[in-house]
Amino acid sequence: MSDAMLPASSPQIALAAGLRGELRLEEPLSRHTSWRVGGVARRFYRPADAADLVAFLRSLEPTEPLLWLGLGSNLLVDDAGFPGTVIHTQGRLGGLDRLGPLGLRAECGVPCAKLARFAARTGLAGCEFLAGIPGTLGGALALNAGAHGGEIWTRVRRVTTIDRGGQLRERGPADFRVGYRQVVGPDGEWFLAAELELEAGEPAACQARIRDLLERRNRTQPIGEPSCGSVFRNPPGDYAARLIEAAGLKGEREGGAQVSTRHANFIVNTGGASARDIRALMARIQARVEGQSGVRLQPEVHCIGGNLP
Ligand SMILES: Cc1cc2nc3c(=O)[nH]c(=O)nc-3n(C[C@H](O)[C@H](O)[C@H](O)COP(=O)(O)OP(=O)(O)OC[C@H]3O[C@@H](n4cnc5c(N)ncnc54)[C@H](O)[C@@H]3O)c2cc1C
């Protein structure tokens, strides 16, 4: 599905004095999610930098609904859109620096792949697994993203959070309850940046490991087709993909949404899928798998609006 098939971005509108970012009204979120679905956001803000984000948050009504959006690679936004303000971090909050001999500090809008390549190039090992995760650091922190045995939070030394009043705080891993694709932290705080602790590594060896992990992904996943990666969490001791395939659901369709024929825990948008199509297919998968194996699959993808399966 090409970008040309997506609705156009809405025009930028003038900002209040003191703000330096980019504000759009009624912005189609299908342009900003990897599934290429989702209705419009009432307001959509791309901050110029962290100071500008603080000023923007302070300018909002205290009851304004907020949604943080990185690369939209783990989000199912309803066709009705989001009735509030989206803060879009990708391509904006992008600071990335070495910090001491084994550390690095990155802002939340840095893509995971860029972070992994930067670490490898500068002789830091231990986050190569991030190279194939098509999200931002902020999204990875929010979900404890992981792959090939690695998880982001095992590398976090500390994070900077921001609340809706623009207040910044430094926090350590002990302030968060971290589990499999799940992170629970203080209410009303989002990730602005993180410091990671890595290991010394040979750049060439780290880069070779990245190439190897990406090749492995290309062999097993429908890369290049709009998806959100794994739709369901793996149940304890089993794999969602195995259960979905065993229930005969590979290739199953609902409107423009299809269970990938390559990887059964992926749903791909074959063109023109709606969030409703995807949710209906998710519900059918859950019912069929539960009927066959007794396991109720739980979504890994974050659903915004709509009735969750
Ligand atoms: C092809 C493909 C392969 C994938 N493979 C993997 C994989 O191997 N492992 C894995 O873990 N995931 C995988 N994913 C899922 C996804 O890439 C990760 O979950 C990623 O970390 C999401 O980051 P994002 O920036 O896209 O987050 P988004 O989708 O933009 O947001 C996801 C959630 O995080 C919240 N969020 C975003 N930024 C912030 C912030 N700064 N502070 C607080 N909350 C925030 C959002 O509000 C939302 O609730 C894959 C996805 C695709 C499409």
Coordinates of C-alpha atoms and ligand atoms in Angstrom, one line a residue:
M1 CA 0.0 0.0 0.0
S2 CA 1.7 3.2 -1.1
D3 CA 1.6 6.6 0.7
A4 CA -0.1 8.1 -2.3
M5 CA -3.3 6.2 -1.3
L6 CA -3.4 7.9 2.1
P7 CA -5.3 11.1 2.8
A8 CA -3.3 14.3 2.5
S9 CA -1.8 15.9 5.6
S10 CA -3.8 18.8 7.0
P11 CA -2.3 22.3 6.6
Q12 CA -0.2 23.8 9.3
I13 CA -1.8 26.5 11.4
A14 CA -0.4 29.5 13.1
L15 CA 1.0 29.0 16.6
A16 CA 0.5 31.0 19.8
A17 CA 3.4 33.3 20.6
G18 CA 6.4 31.5 22.0
L19 CA 5.7 28.2 20.4
R20 CA 8.1 26.9 17.7
G21 CA 6.7 23.5 16.6
E22 CA 4.2 22.5 14.0
L23 CA 0.5 22.4 14.7
R24 CA -2.1 20.7 12.5
L25 CA -5.9 20.3 12.9
E26 CA -7.8 17.2 11.9
E27 CA -4.6 15.4 10.9
P28 CA -5.3 11.9 9.5
L29 CA -3.6 9.4 11.8
S30 CA -3.5 6.8 9.0
R31 CA -0.5 8.8 7.8
H32 CA 1.3 8.1 11.0
T33 CA 0.6 4.5 11.9
S34 CA 2.4 1.5 10.4
W35 CA -1.0 -0.2 9.7
R36 CA -2.0 2.9 7.7
V37 CA -5.4 3.0 9.5
G38 CA -7.0 5.5 11.9
G39 CA -9.2 8.6 11.7
V40 CA -8.1 12.2 12.4
A41 CA -6.6 13.7 15.5
R42 CA -8.4 16.9 16.5
R43 CA -5.0 18.5 17.1
F44 CA -1.6 17.2 16.1
Y45 CA 1.6 18.8 17.5
R46 CA 5.2 18.2 16.4
P47 CA 7.4 20.0 19.0
A48 CA 10.5 21.8 17.9
D49 CA 12.5 20.5 20.9
A50 CA 12.1 19.6 24.6
A51 CA 11.7 23.2 25.7
D52 CA 9.1 23.8 23.1
L53 CA 7.2 20.7 24.2
V54 CA 7.2 22.0 27.8
A55 CA 5.7 25.4 26.6
F56 CA 3.1 23.6 24.4
L57 CA 2.0 21.3 27.2
R58 CA 1.6 24.3 29.5
S59 CA -0.6 26.0 26.9
L60 CA -3.2 23.2 26.9
E61 CA -6.4 23.0 28.9
P62 CA -5.8 20.6 31.9
T63 CA -8.5 18.3 30.7
E64 CA -7.3 18.0 27.0
P65 CA -7.0 14.3 26.1
L66 CA -3.3 13.5 25.1
L67 CA -1.9 10.7 23.0
W68 CA 1.8 10.3 22.5
L69 CA 2.8 9.0 19.1
G70 CA 6.2 7.8 18.0
L71 CA 6.3 5.8 14.8
G72 CA 2.8 4.4 15.3
S73 CA 4.1 0.9 14.9
N74 CA 2.2 -0.6 17.8
L75 CA -1.1 1.4 17.6
L76 CA -4.6 0.6 16.3
V77 CA -6.3 4.0 16.2
D78 CA -10.1 3.8 15.7
D79 CA -11.6 5.0 12.4
A80 CA -13.3 7.8 14.4
G81 CA -9.9 9.2 15.2
F82 CA -8.7 10.8 18.4
P83 CA -10.7 13.6 20.1
G84 CA -7.8 15.4 21.6
T85 CA -4.1 16.3 21.0
V86 CA -1.5 14.0 19.6
I87 CA 2.1 14.7 20.5
H88 CA 4.2 13.4 17.6
T89 CA 7.8 12.8 18.8
Q90 CA 9.4 11.1 15.8
G91 CA 11.7 13.2 13.8
R92 CA 11.6 15.9 16.5
L93 CA 12.9 14.9 19.9
G94 CA 15.9 13.3 18.3
G95 CA 19.0 14.0 20.5
L96 CA 21.4 11.1 20.6
D97 CA 24.8 11.2 22.3
R98 CA 27.5 9.0 23.9
L99 CA 27.6 9.4 27.7
G100 CA 30.8 8.3 29.4
P101 CA 32.6 5.1 28.4
L102 CA 29.6 2.7 28.3
G103 CA 26.5 4.9 28.2
L104 CA 24.4 6.8 25.8
R105 CA 21.6 9.3 26.1
A106 CA 18.7 9.5 23.6
E107 CA 15.6 11.5 23.3
C108 CA 12.2 9.7 22.9
G109 CA 11.8 10.4 19.2
V110 CA 15.0 8.6 18.1
P111 CA 14.1 5.5 16.0
C112 CA 15.3 2.3 17.6
A113 CA 17.1 1.3 14.4
K114 CA 19.2 4.6 14.5
L115 CA 20.0 4.0 18.2
A116 CA 21.2 0.5 17.5
R117 CA 23.4 1.5 14.6
F118 CA 24.8 4.5 16.5
A119 CA 25.7 2.2 19.5
A120 CA 27.3 -0.3 17.2
R121 CA 29.3 2.2 15.2
T122 CA 30.6 3.8 18.4
G123 CA 31.7 0.5 20.0
L124 CA 28.8 -0.2 22.3
A125 CA 27.3 -3.7 22.4
G126 CA 24.0 -5.0 23.8
C127 CA 21.2 -3.2 21.9
E128 CA 21.6 -4.7 18.5
F129 CA 18.2 -6.3 19.0
L130 CA 16.7 -2.9 18.6
A131 CA 17.8 -2.6 15.0
G132 CA 14.7 -4.4 13.6
I133 CA 12.1 -2.8 15.8
P134 CA 10.4 -0.1 13.7
G135 CA 9.5 2.2 16.5
T136 CA 11.0 5.1 18.5
L137 CA 12.8 4.9 21.8
G138 CA 9.7 6.4 23.5
G139 CA 7.4 3.7 22.2
A140 CA 10.0 1.0 23.1
L141 CA 10.2 2.3 26.7
A142 CA 6.4 2.5 27.0
L143 CA 6.1 -1.2 25.9
N144 CA 9.4 -2.7 27.0
A145 CA 10.1 -3.6 23.4
G146 CA 12.3 -6.6 22.8
A147 CA 13.5 -9.1 20.4
H148 CA 15.9 -12.1 20.1
G149 CA 16.1 -12.4 23.9
G150 CA 16.8 -8.7 24.5
E151 CA 14.5 -6.1 26.2
I152 CA 15.1 -2.4 26.3
W153 CA 14.5 -2.0 30.1
T154 CA 17.4 -4.3 30.9
R155 CA 19.6 -1.5 29.5
V156 CA 17.9 1.5 31.1
R157 CA 20.0 3.4 33.7
R158 CA 17.5 6.2 34.1
V159 CA 14.8 8.1 32.2
T160 CA 13.6 11.7 32.1
T161 CA 9.8 11.9 32.2
I162 CA 7.5 14.8 31.5
D163 CA 4.0 15.4 32.8
R164 CA 1.1 17.3 31.3
G165 CA 2.2 20.4 33.2
G166 CA 5.6 20.3 31.5
Q167 CA 7.3 19.2 34.7
L168 CA 10.5 17.1 34.1
R169 CA 11.6 14.3 36.4
E170 CA 14.6 12.0 36.6
R171 CA 13.6 8.4 37.4
G172 CA 15.3 5.1 37.8
P173 CA 14.1 1.6 36.8
A174 CA 12.9 1.0 40.4
D175 CA 10.2 3.6 39.7
F176 CA 8.6 1.3 37.1
R177 CA 7.0 -2.2 37.1
V178 CA 8.4 -3.8 34.0
G179 CA 7.3 -7.0 32.5
Y180 CA 6.8 -8.7 29.1
R181 CA 5.8 -5.9 26.7
Q182 CA 4.4 -4.0 29.7
V183 CA 5.5 -1.1 31.8
V184 CA 3.6 0.5 34.6
G185 CA 5.0 3.8 36.0
P186 CA 3.8 6.9 37.8
D187 CA 0.5 8.1 36.4
G188 CA 0.4 11.0 33.9
E189 CA 4.1 10.9 33.0
W190 CA 5.6 10.2 29.5
F191 CA 9.1 9.4 28.4
L192 CA 11.2 12.3 27.2
A193 CA 14.6 10.7 27.2
A194 CA 16.6 7.8 28.5
E195 CA 20.2 6.9 29.5
L196 CA 21.2 3.4 28.5
E197 CA 24.1 1.3 29.9
L198 CA 25.7 -0.9 27.4
E199 CA 28.9 -3.0 27.0
A200 CA 32.2 -2.4 25.2
G201 CA 32.0 -4.1 21.8
E202 CA 33.9 -4.2 18.5
P203 CA 32.0 -2.1 16.0
A204 CA 32.4 -4.6 13.2
A205 CA 31.1 -7.4 15.3
C206 CA 28.1 -5.4 16.5
Q207 CA 27.3 -4.4 12.9
A208 CA 27.5 -8.0 11.7
R209 CA 25.1 -9.0 14.5
I210 CA 22.7 -6.3 13.4
R211 CA 22.9 -7.6 9.8
D212 CA 22.3 -11.2 10.9
L213 CA 19.2 -10.2 13.0
L214 CA 17.7 -8.2 10.2
E215 CA 18.2 -11.0 7.7
R216 CA 16.5 -13.4 10.2
R217 CA 13.5 -11.0 10.4
N218 CA 13.3 -10.6 6.6
R219 CA 13.0 -14.4 6.3
T220 CA 10.2 -14.8 8.8
Q221 CA 8.1 -11.6 8.8
P222 CA 6.1 -9.8 6.1
I223 CA 8.4 -6.8 6.1
G224 CA 7.2 -4.1 3.7
E225 CA 3.5 -4.9 4.2
P226 CA 1.6 -2.5 6.5
S227 CA 1.3 -4.2 9.9
C228 CA 1.9 -3.5 13.6
G229 CA 4.2 -6.5 14.2
S230 CA 2.8 -9.1 16.6
V231 CA -0.8 -8.4 17.3
F232 CA -1.2 -10.7 20.3
R233 CA 1.1 -11.4 23.2
N234 CA 2.6 -14.8 23.5
P235 CA 0.8 -16.7 26.2
P236 CA 3.0 -18.3 28.9
G237 CA 4.9 -21.3 27.5
D238 CA 3.5 -20.9 24.0
Y239 CA 3.5 -18.7 20.9
A240 CA 0.5 -16.8 19.6
A241 CA 1.6 -17.4 16.0
R242 CA 1.6 -21.2 16.6
L243 CA -1.9 -21.2 18.1
I244 CA -3.3 -19.0 15.3
E245 CA -1.8 -21.2 12.6
A246 CA -3.0 -24.3 14.4
A247 CA -6.5 -22.9 14.3
G248 CA -6.3 -22.7 10.5
L249 CA -6.3 -18.9 10.4
K250 CA -3.4 -18.1 8.2
G251 CA -4.7 -16.0 5.2
E252 CA -8.1 -15.4 6.9
R253 CA -9.6 -12.1 5.8
E254 CA -11.9 -9.3 6.9
G255 CA -12.3 -6.5 4.4
G256 CA -8.8 -5.2 3.6
A257 CA -7.2 -6.9 6.7
Q258 CA -5.6 -10.4 6.4
V259 CA -3.8 -12.8 8.7
S260 CA -0.3 -12.8 7.2
T261 CA 0.5 -16.0 5.2
R262 CA 4.1 -15.5 6.3
H263 CA 3.7 -15.0 10.1
A264 CA 0.3 -15.9 11.7
N265 CA 0.6 -13.3 14.5
F266 CA 0.8 -10.5 12.0
I267 CA -2.3 -8.9 10.4
V268 CA -1.5 -7.0 7.3
N269 CA -3.4 -4.2 5.6
T270 CA -3.7 -5.4 2.0
G271 CA -5.1 -2.0 1.0
G272 CA -8.1 -0.1 2.3
A273 CA -8.4 -1.9 5.6
S274 CA -10.2 0.0 8.3
A275 CA -9.6 -0.2 12.1
R276 CA -13.0 -1.9 12.2
D277 CA -11.8 -4.7 9.8
I278 CA -8.7 -5.2 11.9
R279 CA -10.7 -5.4 15.2
A280 CA -13.2 -7.8 13.7
L281 CA -10.4 -10.1 12.5
M282 CA -8.7 -9.9 15.9
A283 CA -12.0 -10.9 17.6
R284 CA -12.4 -13.8 15.2
I285 CA -8.9 -15.0 15.9
Q286 CA -9.5 -14.8 19.7
A287 CA -12.7 -16.7 19.4
R288 CA -11.3 -19.4 17.1
V289 CA -8.1 -19.9 19.0
E290 CA -10.0 -20.1 22.3
G291 CA -12.5 -22.6 20.9
Q292 CA -9.7 -24.8 19.6
S293 CA -7.0 -24.6 22.3
G294 CA -8.8 -22.9 25.3
V295 CA -6.3 -20.0 25.3
R296 CA -7.7 -16.5 25.3
L297 CA -5.1 -14.4 23.3
Q298 CA -4.5 -10.9 24.7
P299 CA -3.7 -8.0 22.3
E300 CA -0.1 -6.7 22.4
V301 CA -1.1 -3.8 20.1
H302 CA -2.3 -0.6 21.9
C303 CA -5.9 0.2 20.8
I304 CA -7.0 3.8 20.9
G305 CA -10.8 4.2 20.8
G306 CA -13.3 1.7 19.4
N307 CA -14.5 -1.4 21.2
L308 CA -11.5 -3.5 22.1
P309 CA -11.8 -7.2 21.3
Ligands
LIG1 C1 7.1 -5.1 11.3 C2 7.1 -4.8 12.8 C3 7.9 -5.6 13.6 C4 7.9 -5.4 15.0 N1 8.8 -6.1 15.8 C5 8.8 -5.9 17.1 C6 9.7 -6.6 17.9 O1 10.5 -7.5 17.5 N2 9.6 -6.4 19.3 C7 8.8 -5.5 19.8 O2 8.8 -5.3 21.1 N3 7.9 -4.8 19.1 C8 7.9 -4.9 17.7 N4 7.0 -4.2 16.9 C9 6.1 -3.3 17.6 C10 6.6 -1.8 17.7 O3 7.6 -1.5 16.7 C11 7.2 -1.6 19.1 O4 6.3 -1.8 20.1 C12 7.8 -0.2 19.2 O5 8.4 -0.1 20.4 C13 6.6 0.9 19.2 O6 7.3 2.2 19.1 P1 6.5 3.4 18.4 O7 7.4 4.6 18.5 O8 6.1 3.0 17.0 O9 5.2 3.5 19.4 P2 3.8 4.0 19.0 O10 3.1 2.9 18.2 O11 3.8 5.3 18.4 O12 3.1 4.0 20.4 C14 2.9 2.8 21.1 C15 2.5 3.2 22.6 O13 3.6 3.8 23.2 C16 3.1 5.1 23.7 N5 4.2 6.0 23.5 C17 4.9 6.4 22.4 N6 5.8 7.3 22.7 C18 5.8 7.5 24.0 C19 6.6 8.3 25.0 N7 7.6 9.1 24.5 N8 6.3 8.2 26.3 C20 5.3 7.4 26.7 N9 4.5 6.7 25.9 C21 4.8 6.7 24.6 C22 1.9 5.4 22.8 O14 1.1 6.4 23.4 C23 1.3 4.1 22.6 O15 0.5 3.8 23.7 C24 7.0 -4.4 15.5 C25 6.2 -3.6 14.7 C26 6.2 -3.9 13.3 C27 5.3 -3.0 12.4

